[in-house]
CSV table of C-alpha atoms in Angstrom, one decimal:
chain,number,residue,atom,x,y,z
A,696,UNK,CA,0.0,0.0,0.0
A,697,UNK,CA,1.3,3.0,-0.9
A,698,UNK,CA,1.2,6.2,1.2
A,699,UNK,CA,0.5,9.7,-0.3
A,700,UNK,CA,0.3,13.0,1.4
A,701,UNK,CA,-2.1,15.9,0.0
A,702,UNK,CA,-0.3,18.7,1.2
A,703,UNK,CA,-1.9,21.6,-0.4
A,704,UNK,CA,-5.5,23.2,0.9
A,705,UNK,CA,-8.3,21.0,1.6
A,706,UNK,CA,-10.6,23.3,-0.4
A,707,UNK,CA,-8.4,22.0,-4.1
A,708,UNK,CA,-8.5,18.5,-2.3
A,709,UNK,CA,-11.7,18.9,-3.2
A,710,UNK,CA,-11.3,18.7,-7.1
A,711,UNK,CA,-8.9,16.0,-6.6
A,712,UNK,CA,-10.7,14.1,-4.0
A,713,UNK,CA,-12.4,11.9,-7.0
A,714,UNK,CA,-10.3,12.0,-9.9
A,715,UNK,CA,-6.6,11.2,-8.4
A,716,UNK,CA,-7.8,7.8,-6.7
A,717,UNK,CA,-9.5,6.7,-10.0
A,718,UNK,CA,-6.4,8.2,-11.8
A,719,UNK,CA,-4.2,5.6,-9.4
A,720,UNK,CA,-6.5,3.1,-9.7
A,721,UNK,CA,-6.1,2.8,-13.2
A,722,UNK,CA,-2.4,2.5,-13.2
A,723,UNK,CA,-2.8,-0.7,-10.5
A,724,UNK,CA,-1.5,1.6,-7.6
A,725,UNK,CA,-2.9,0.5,-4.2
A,726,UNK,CA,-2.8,3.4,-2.2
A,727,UNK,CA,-4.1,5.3,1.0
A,728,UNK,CA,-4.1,9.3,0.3
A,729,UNK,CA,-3.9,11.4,3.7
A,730,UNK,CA,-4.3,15.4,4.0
A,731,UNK,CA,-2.0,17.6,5.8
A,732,UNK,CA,-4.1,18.3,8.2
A,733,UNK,CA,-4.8,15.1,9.6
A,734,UNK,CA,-1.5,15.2,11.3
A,735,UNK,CA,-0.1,11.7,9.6
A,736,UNK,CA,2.6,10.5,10.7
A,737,UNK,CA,5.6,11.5,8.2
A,738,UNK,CA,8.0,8.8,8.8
A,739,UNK,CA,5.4,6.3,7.0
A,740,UNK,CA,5.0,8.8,3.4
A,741,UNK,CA,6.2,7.7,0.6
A,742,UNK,CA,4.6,10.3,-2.1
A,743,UNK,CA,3.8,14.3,-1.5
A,744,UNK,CA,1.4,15.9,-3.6
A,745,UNK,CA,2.4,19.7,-3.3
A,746,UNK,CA,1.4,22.9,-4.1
A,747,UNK,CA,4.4,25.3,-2.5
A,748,UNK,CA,2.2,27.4,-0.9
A,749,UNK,CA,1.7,24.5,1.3
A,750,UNK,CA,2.2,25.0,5.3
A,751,UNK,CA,4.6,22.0,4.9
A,752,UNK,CA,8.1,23.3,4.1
A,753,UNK,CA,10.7,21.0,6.6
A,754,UNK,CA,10.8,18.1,4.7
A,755,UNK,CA,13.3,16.2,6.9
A,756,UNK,CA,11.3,14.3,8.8
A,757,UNK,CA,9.9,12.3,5.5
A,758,UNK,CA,12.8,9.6,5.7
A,759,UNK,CA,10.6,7.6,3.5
A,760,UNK,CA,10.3,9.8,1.1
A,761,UNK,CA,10.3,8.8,-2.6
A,762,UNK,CA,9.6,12.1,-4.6
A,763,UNK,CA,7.3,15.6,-4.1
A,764,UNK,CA,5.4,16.1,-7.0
A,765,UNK,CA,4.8,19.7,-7.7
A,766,UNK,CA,0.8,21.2,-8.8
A,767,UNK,CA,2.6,24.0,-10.5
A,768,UNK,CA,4.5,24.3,-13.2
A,769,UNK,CA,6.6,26.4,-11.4
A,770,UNK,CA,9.3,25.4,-8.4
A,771,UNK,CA,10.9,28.0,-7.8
A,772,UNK,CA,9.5,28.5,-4.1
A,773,UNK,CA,10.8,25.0,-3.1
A,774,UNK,CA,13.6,24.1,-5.4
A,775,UNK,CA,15.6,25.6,-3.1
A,776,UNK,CA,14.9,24.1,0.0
A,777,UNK,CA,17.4,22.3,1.8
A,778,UNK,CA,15.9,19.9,4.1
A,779,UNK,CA,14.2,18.3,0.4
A,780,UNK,CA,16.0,15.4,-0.8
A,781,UNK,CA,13.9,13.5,-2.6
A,782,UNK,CA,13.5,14.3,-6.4
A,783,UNK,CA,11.0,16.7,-6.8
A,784,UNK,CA,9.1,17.3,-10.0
A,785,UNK,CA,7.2,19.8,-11.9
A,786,UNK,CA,3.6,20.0,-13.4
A,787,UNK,CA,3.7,19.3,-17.2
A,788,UNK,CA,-0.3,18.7,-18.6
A,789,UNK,CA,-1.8,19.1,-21.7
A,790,UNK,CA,-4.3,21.2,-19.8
A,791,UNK,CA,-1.9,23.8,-18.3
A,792,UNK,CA,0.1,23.7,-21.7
A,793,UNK,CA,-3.2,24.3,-24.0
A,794,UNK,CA,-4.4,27.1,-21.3
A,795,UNK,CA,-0.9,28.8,-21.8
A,796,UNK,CA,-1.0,28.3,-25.8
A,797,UNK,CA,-4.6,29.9,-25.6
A,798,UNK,CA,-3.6,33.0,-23.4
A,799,UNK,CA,-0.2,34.0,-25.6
A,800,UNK,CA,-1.7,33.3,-29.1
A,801,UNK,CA,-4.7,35.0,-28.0
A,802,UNK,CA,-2.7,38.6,-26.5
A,803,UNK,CA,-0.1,38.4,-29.0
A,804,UNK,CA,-3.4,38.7,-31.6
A,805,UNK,CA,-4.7,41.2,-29.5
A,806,UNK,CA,-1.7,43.2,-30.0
A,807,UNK,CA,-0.6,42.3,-33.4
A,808,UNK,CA,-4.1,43.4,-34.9
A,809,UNK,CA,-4.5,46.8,-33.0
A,810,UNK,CA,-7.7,45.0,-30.9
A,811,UNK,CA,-7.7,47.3,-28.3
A,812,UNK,CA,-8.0,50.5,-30.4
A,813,UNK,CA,-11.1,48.9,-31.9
A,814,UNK,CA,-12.7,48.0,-28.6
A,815,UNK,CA,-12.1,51.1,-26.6
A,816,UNK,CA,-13.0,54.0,-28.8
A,817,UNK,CA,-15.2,56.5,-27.2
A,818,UNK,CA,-13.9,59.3,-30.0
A,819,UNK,CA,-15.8,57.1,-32.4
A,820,UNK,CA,-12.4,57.6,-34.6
A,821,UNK,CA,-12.6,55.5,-38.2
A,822,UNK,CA,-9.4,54.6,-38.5
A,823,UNK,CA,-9.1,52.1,-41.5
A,824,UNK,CA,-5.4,51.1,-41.3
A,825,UNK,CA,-5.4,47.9,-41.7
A,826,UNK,CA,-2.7,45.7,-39.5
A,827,UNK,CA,0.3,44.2,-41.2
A,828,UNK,CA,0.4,40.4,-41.9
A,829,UNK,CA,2.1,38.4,-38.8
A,830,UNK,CA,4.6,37.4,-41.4
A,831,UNK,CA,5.9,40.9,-40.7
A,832,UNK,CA,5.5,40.8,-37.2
A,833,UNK,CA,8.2,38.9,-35.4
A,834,UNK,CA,8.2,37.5,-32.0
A,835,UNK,CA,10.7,36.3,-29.5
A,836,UNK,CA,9.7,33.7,-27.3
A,837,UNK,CA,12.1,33.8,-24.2
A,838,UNK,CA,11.9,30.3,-22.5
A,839,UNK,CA,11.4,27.0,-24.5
A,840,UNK,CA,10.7,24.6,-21.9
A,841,UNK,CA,7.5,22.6,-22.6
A,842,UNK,CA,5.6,25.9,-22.7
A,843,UNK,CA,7.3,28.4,-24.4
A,844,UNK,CA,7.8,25.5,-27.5
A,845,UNK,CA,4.4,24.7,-27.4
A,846,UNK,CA,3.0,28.9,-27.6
A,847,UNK,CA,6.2,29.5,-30.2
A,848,UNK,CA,4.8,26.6,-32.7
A,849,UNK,CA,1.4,27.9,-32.1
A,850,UNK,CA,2.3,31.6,-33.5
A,851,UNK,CA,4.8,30.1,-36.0
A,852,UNK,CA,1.8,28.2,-37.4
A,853,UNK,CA,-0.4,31.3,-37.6
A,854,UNK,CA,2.9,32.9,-39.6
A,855,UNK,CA,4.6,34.5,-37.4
A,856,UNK,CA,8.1,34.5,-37.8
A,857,UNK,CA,9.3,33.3,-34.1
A,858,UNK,CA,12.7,33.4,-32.1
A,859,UNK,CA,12.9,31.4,-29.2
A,860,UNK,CA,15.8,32.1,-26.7
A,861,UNK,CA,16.5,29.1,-23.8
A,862,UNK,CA,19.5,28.1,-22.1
A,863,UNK,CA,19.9,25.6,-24.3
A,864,UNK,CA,19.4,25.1,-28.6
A,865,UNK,CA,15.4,23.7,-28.9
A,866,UNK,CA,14.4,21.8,-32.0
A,867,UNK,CA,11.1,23.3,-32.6
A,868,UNK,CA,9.0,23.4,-36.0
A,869,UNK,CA,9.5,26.6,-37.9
A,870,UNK,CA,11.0,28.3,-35.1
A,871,UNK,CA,14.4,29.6,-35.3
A,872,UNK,CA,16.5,28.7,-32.0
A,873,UNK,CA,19.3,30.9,-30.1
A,874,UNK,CA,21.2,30.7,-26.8
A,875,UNK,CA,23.1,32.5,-24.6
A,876,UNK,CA,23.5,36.8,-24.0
A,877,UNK,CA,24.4,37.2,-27.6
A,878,UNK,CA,21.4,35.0,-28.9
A,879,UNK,CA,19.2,37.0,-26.4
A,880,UNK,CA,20.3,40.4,-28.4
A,881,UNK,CA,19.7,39.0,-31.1
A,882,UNK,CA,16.5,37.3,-30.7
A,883,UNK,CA,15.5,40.9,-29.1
A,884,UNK,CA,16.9,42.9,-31.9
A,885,UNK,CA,13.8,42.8,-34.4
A,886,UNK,CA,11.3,41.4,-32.0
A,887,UNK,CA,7.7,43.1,-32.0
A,888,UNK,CA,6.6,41.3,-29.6
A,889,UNK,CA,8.1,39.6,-26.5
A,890,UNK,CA,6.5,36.5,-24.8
A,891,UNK,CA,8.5,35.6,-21.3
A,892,UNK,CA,8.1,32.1,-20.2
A,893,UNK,CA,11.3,31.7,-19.0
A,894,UNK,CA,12.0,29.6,-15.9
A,895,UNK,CA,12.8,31.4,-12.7
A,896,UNK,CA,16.7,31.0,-11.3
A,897,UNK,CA,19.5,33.3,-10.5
A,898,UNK,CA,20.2,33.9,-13.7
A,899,UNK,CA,17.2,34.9,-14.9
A,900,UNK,CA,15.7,37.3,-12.2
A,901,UNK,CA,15.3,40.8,-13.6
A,902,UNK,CA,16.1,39.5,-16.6
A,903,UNK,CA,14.1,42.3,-17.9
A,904,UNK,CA,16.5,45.1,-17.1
A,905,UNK,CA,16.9,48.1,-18.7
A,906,UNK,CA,20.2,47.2,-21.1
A,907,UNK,CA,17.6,44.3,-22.3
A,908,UNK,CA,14.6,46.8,-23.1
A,909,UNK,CA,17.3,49.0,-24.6
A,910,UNK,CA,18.2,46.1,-27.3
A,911,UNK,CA,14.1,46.0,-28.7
A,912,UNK,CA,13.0,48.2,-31.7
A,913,UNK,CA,11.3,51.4,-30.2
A,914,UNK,CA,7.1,50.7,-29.8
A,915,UNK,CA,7.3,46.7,-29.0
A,916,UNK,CA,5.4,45.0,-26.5
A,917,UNK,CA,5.7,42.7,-23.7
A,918,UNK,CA,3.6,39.2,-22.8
A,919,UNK,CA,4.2,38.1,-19.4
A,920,UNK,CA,2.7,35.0,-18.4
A,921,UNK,CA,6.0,33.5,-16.6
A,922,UNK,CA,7.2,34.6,-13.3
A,923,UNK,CA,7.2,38.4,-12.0
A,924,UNK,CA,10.9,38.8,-10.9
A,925,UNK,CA,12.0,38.1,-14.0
A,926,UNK,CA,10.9,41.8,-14.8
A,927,UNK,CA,13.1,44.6,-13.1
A,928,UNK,CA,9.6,46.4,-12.7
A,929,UNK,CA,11.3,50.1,-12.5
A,930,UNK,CA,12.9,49.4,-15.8
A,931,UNK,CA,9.6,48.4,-17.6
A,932,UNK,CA,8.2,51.3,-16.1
A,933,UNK,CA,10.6,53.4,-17.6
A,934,UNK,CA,10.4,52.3,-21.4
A,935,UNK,CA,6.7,52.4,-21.4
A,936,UNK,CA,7.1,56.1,-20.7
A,937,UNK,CA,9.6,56.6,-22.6
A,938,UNK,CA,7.8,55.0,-25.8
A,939,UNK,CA,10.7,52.2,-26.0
A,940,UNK,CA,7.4,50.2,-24.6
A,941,UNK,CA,4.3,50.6,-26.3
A,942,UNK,CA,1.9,48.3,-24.1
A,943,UNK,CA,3.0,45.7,-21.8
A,944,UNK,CA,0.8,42.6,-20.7
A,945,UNK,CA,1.3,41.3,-17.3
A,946,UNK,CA,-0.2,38.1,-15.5
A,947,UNK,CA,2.3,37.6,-13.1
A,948,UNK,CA,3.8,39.6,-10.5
A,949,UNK,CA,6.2,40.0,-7.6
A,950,UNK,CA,3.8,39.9,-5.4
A,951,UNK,CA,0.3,38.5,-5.4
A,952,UNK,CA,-2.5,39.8,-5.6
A,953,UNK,CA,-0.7,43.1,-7.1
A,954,UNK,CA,-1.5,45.8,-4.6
A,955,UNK,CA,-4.3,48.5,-5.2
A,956,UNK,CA,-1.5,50.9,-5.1
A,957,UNK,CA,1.0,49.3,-7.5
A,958,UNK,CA,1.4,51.5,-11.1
A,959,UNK,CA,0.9,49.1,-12.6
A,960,UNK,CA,-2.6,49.5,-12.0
A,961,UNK,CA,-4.7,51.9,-14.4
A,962,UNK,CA,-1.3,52.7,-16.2
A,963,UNK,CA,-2.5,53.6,-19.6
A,964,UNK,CA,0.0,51.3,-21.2
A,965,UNK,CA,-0.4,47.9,-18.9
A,966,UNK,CA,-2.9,45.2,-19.2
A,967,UNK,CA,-2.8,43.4,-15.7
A,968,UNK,CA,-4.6,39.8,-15.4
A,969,UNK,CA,-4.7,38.0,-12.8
A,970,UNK,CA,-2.6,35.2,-12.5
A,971,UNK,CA,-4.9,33.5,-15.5
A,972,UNK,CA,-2.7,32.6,-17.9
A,973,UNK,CA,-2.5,29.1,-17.7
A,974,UNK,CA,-3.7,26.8,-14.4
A,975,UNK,CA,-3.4,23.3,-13.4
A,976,UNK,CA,-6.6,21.6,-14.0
A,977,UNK,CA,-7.5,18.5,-11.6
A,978,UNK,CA,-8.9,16.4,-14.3
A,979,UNK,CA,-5.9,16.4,-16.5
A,980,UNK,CA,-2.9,16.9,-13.6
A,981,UNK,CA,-4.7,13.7,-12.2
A,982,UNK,CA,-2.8,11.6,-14.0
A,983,UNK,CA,0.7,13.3,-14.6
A,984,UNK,CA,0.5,12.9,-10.7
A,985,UNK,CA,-0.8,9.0,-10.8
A,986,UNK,CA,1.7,8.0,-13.8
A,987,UNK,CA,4.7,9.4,-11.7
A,988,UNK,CA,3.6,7.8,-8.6
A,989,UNK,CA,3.4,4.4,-10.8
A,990,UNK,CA,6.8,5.1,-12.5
A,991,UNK,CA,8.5,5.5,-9.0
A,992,UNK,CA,6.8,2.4,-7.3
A,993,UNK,CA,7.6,0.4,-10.6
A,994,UNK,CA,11.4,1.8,-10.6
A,995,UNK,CA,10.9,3.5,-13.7
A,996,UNK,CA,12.4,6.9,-14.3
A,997,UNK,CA,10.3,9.9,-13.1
A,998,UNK,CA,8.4,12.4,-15.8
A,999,UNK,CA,9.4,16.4,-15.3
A,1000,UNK,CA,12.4,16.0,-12.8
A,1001,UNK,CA,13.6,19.6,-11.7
A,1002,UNK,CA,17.4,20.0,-12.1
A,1003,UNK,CA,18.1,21.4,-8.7
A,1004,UNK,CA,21.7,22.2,-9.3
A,1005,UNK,CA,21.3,26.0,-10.0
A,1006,UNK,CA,19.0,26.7,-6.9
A,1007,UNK,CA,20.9,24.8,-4.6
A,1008,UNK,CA,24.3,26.9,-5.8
A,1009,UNK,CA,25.9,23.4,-7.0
């Protein structure tokens, strides 16, 4: 029998209460799920379910431990931590990636073909200037994990000429790939339109500084549906009022929810939504979770290990 904390809130326990048993079920898993809150005892778990906004952040007393499997794509809040060393792996579902590849094609759309001037137009101004093809509007996709590949392949389908920059070369359909701080200036050099999906690490906080705003033709724009830190938020500030910027779109910020008094809200050139852009869907993460768990009790190699190396300064 094998034992499986839940150790995020009881009220998402509630969309997994169902679906994660049957999802275990079907792989042949025998198992006993238990809740944080029911105090079990840690020496006898085997599995941890976790969301890192979880309560549960010493995980030294879970000698038993096998692996923590991540809710979120991102790790960033417990990649880190010390007292965790059993693998730990990140959320990857077609359901988080297909709400991601719907929330960039459809704001890099919005921007590309003027939407908002068209929407909001109490001037009642008949503007007929048609948008250019997206053949002549390219983008830079900065992060190709499973994500970022996934939302550049979508826009290179729809003809947009993408760039995507990651730490190291992708292979992705159509999509031209670069590396490194050379590749960056160059994927930025021509870009229109910016899409940051980047992962979160030393490296890449504030990645968004003001030499990097510098390197983008005057008037682009900025999607951010990654992480907020990897924006130098004084910096982005700055180009939009200085025009470098035209409009940036933000769904993810330093801190959440962003505070009634950040600039960011009302700012004339910032779209805020919150947190939206993608989330992981019980029905779906059901069974990345179950197939892991199966994997590991079957000594089969996990799916969507984090490397650790970076966070832990190895």
């Amino acid at each position: 029998m094998t034992r499986i904390l839940y150790a995020a809130s009881r009220a998402s326990w509630a969309h997994y209460a169902e679906v994660l048993p049957a999802a275990l079920a079907a792989r042949g898993v025998a198992h006993e799920i238990v809740l944080l809150d029911e105090d079990p005892a840690p020496e006898a778990i085997e599995w941890i379910v976790y969301a890192p906004s979880s309560p549960l952040q010493d995980f030294g007393p879970y000698t038993a431990l096998k692996g923590v499997l991540n809710l979120w794509a991102g790790v960033e809040d417990v990649e880190g931590n010390r007292t965790l060393t059993a693998p730990l792996t990140r959320m990857v579902d077609d359901g988080l990636t297909q709400g991601m590849v719907e929330w960039v094609t459809g704001h890099v759309l919005r921007h590309h073909l003027g939407m908002d001037a068209h929407i909001v137009n109490p001037d009642r101004v008949w503007n007929n200037r048609a948008p250019p093809l997206a053949a002549n509007r390219p983008v830079a996709m900065l992060g190709m994990g499973v994500l970022g590949a996934a939302c550049a392949e979508a826009l290179a389908r729809l003809g947009f000429p993408v760039t995507g920059w990651s730490r190291s070369e992708k292979s992705v359909p159509r999509v031209r790939s670069l590396t490194g701080r050379d590749g960056l200036r160059e994927a930025l050099r021509d870009a229109q339109i910016v899409v940051l999906l980047t992962p979160l690490t030393r490296s890449t906080e504030n990645l968004i500084d003001a030499e990097v705003l510098s390197w983008l033709p005057e008037g682009a724009m900025l999607l951010n549906p990654g992480r907020g830190a990897l924006i130098d938020d004084a910096a982005l500030l700055a180009a939009l009022e200085s025009g470098q910027l035209a409009h940036a779109t933000l769904d993810a910020f330093r801190e959440e929810p962003l505070p009634e008094d950040h600039p960011f809200w009302g700012h004339p050139r910032v779209t805020v939504t919150p947190h939206i852009a993608s989330a992981t869907r019980a029905q779906t993460a059901a069974h990345v979770i179950a197939e892991n768990i199966r994997r590991g009790e079957d000594g089969e190699p996990l799916l969507h290990v984090v490397d650790r190396s970076e966070a832990l300064g190895r």
